[in-house]
Tab-separated table of C-alpha atoms in Angstrom:
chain	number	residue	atom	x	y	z
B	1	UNK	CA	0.360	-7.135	17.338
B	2	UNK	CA	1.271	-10.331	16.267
B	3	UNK	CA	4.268	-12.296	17.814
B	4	UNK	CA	5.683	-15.613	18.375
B	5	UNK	CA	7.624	-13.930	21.696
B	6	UNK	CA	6.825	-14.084	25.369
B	7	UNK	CA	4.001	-12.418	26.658
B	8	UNK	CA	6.512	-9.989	28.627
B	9	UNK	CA	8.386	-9.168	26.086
B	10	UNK	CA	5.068	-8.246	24.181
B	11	UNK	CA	3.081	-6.490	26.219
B	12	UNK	CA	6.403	-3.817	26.623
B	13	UNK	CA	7.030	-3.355	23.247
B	14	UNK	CA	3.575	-2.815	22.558
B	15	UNK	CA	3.486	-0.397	25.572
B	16	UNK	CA	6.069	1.417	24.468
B	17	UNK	CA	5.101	1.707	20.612
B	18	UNK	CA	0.990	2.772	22.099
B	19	UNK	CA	-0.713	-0.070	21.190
B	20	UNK	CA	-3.602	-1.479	23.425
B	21	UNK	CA	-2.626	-4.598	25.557
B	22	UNK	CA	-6.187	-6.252	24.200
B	23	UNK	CA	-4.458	-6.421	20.753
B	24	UNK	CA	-1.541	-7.849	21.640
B	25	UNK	CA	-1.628	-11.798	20.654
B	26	UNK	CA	1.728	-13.565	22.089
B	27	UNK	CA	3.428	-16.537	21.708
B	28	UNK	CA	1.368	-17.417	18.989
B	29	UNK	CA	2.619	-20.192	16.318
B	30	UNK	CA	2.950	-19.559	12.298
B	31	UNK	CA	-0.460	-21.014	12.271
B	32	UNK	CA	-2.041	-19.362	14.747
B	33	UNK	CA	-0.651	-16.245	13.436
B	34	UNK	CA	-1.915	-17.090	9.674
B	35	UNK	CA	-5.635	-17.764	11.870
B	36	UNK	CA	-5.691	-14.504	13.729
B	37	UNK	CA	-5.332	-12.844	10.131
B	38	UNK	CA	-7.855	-14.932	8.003
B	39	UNK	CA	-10.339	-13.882	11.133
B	40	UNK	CA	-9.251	-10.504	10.911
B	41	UNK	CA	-10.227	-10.067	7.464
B	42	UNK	CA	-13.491	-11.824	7.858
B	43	UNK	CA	-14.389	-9.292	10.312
B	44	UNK	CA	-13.987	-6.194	7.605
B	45	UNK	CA	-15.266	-9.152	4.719
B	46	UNK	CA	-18.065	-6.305	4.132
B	47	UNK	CA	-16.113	-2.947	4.514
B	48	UNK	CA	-14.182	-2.349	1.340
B	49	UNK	CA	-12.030	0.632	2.156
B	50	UNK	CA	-10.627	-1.785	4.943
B	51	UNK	CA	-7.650	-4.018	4.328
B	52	UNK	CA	-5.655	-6.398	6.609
B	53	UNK	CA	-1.597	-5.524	6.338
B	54	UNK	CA	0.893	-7.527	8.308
B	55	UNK	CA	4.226	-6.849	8.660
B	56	UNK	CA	6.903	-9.518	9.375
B	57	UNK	CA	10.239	-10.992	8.284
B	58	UNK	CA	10.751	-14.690	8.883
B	59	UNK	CA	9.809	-18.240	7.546
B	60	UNK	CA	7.262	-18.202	10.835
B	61	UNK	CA	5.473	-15.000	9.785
B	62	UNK	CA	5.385	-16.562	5.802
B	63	UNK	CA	1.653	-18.420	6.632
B	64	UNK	CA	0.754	-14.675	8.082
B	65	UNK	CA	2.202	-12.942	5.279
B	66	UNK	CA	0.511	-14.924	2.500
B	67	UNK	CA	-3.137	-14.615	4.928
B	68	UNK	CA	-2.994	-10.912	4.829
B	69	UNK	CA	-4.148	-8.354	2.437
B	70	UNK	CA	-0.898	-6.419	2.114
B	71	UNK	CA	2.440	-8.368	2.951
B	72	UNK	CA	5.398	-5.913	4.157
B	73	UNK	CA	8.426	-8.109	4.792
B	74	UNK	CA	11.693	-6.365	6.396
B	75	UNK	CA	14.580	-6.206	3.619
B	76	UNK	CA	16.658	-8.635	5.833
B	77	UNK	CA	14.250	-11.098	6.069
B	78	UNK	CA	13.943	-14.875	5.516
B	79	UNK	CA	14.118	-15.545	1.874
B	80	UNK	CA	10.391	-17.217	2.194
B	81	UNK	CA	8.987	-13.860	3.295
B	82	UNK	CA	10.809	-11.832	0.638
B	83	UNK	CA	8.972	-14.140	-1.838
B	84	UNK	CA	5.440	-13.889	-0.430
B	85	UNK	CA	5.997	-10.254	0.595
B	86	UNK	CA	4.089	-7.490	-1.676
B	87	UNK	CA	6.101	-4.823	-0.265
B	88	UNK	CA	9.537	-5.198	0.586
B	89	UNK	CA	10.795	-2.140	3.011
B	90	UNK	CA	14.589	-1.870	2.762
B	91	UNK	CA	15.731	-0.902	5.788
B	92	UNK	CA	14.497	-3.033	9.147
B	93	UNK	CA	12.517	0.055	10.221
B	94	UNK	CA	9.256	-0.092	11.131
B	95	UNK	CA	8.527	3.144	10.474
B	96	UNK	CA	8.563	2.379	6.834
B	97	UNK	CA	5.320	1.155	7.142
B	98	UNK	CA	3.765	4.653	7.349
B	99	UNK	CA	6.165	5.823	4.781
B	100	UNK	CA	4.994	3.020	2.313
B	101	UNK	CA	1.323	3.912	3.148
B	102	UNK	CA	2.224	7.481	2.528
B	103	UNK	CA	4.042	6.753	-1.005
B	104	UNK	CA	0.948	4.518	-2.048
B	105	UNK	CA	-1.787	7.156	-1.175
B	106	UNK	CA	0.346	9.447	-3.436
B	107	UNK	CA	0.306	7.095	-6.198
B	108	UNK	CA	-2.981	6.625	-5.933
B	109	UNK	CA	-3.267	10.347	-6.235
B	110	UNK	CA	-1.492	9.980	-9.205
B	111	UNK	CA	-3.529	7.563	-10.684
B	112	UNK	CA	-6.590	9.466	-10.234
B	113	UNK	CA	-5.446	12.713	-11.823
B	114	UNK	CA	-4.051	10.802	-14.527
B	115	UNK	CA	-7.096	9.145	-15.098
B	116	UNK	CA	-8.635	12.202	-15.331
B	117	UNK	CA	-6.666	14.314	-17.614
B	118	UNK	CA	-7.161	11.057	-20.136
B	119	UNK	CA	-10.692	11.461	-19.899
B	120	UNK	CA	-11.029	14.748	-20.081
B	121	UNK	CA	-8.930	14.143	-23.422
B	122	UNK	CA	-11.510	11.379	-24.737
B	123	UNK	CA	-14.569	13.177	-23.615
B	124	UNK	CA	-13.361	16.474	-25.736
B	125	UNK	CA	-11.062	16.130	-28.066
B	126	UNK	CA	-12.188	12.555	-29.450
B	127	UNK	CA	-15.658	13.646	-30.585
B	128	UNK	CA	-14.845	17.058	-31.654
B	129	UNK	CA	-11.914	15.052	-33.834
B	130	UNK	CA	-14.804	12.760	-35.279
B	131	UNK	CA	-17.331	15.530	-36.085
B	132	UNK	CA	-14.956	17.382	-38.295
B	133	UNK	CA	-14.080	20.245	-36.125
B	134	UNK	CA	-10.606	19.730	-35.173
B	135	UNK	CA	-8.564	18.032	-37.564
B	136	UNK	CA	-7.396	14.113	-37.334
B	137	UNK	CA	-3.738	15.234	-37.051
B	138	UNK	CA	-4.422	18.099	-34.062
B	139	UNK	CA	-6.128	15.440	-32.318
B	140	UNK	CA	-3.511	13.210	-32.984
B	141	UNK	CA	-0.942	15.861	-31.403
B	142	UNK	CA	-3.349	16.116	-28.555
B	143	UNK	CA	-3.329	12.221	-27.978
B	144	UNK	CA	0.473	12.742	-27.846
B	145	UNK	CA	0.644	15.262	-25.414
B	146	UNK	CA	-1.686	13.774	-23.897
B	147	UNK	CA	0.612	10.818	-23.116
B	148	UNK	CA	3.279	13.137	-22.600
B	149	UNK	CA	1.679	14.983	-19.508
B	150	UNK	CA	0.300	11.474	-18.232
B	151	UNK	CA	4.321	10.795	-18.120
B	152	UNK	CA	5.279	13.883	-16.612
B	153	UNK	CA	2.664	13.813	-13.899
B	154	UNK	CA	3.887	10.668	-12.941
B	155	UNK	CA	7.413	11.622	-12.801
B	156	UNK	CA	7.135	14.399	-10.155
B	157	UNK	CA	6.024	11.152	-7.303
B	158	UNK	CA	10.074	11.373	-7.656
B	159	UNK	CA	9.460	14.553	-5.444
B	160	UNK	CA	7.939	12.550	-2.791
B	161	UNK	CA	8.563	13.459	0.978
B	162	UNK	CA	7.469	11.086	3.891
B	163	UNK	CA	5.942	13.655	6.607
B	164	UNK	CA	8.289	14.266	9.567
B	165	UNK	CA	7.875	11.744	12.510
């Protein structure tokens, strides 16, 4: 945890929200703050499945924001860390931060069966289209529902459901 407030102030909130007092940094400056992320992602440089998120919502968390892997900027923030944010969470909840992380696995998950299906159409319908067993329009009508289901898959992350906290 990251914070520009007194070191009372941020050791209780971090108490409170579980989070270990040896990774609480307080009364740090913009600077500082932009620093402690730049060494943060040096430290997982190697580890590709690892990325460096910050979460903040002023003009002193903008140097931060722009450092960091992922920006998440509170809807109601400063109008310099709306435009360096990546993710914008509307309401000024931090628990939107797990729900965003939730909604981007699923898309992800998305991706990946859509990616799929579109191969699976390439790999089989392509080459028997080119060898003469399935004619140039069916495979046509395939490429077209093919498209269609890639849609349609997509659509249902409209069913989406953030687990229960």
């Amino acid at each position: 945890m990251l914070t520009g407030d007194n070191k009372g102030s941020a050791y209780a909130v971090a108490d409170a929200i579980g989070i270990p007092a040896k990774h609480v940094f307080a009364e740090v400056s913009p600077d500082q703050k932009a620093s402690i992320v730049d060494s943060l992602k040096q430290q997982f440089l190697g580890d590709k499945s690892s990325y460096v998120a910050f979460v903040g919502d002023g003009i002193n968390d903008a140097p931060a924001l722009a450092t960091s892997d992922v920006a998440l900027v509170m809807g109601t923030g400063s109008d310099v860390a709306l435009e360096v944010g990546e993710v914008i969470l509307e309401r000024n909840d931090v628990c939107d931060v797990a729900v965003a992380s939730e909604l981007a696995e699923a898309t992800l998950r998305k991706i990946h069966q859509n990616f799929f299906w579109a191969l699976v159409y390439n790999l089989i319908m392509i080459p028997l289209a080119a060898c003469g067993i399935l004619p140039a329009a069916a495979a046509g009508a395939c490429m077209a529902l093919s498209s269609v289901s890639v849609v349609g898959n997509s659509l249902l992350l409209k069913r989406f459901r953030p687990k229960e906290r």
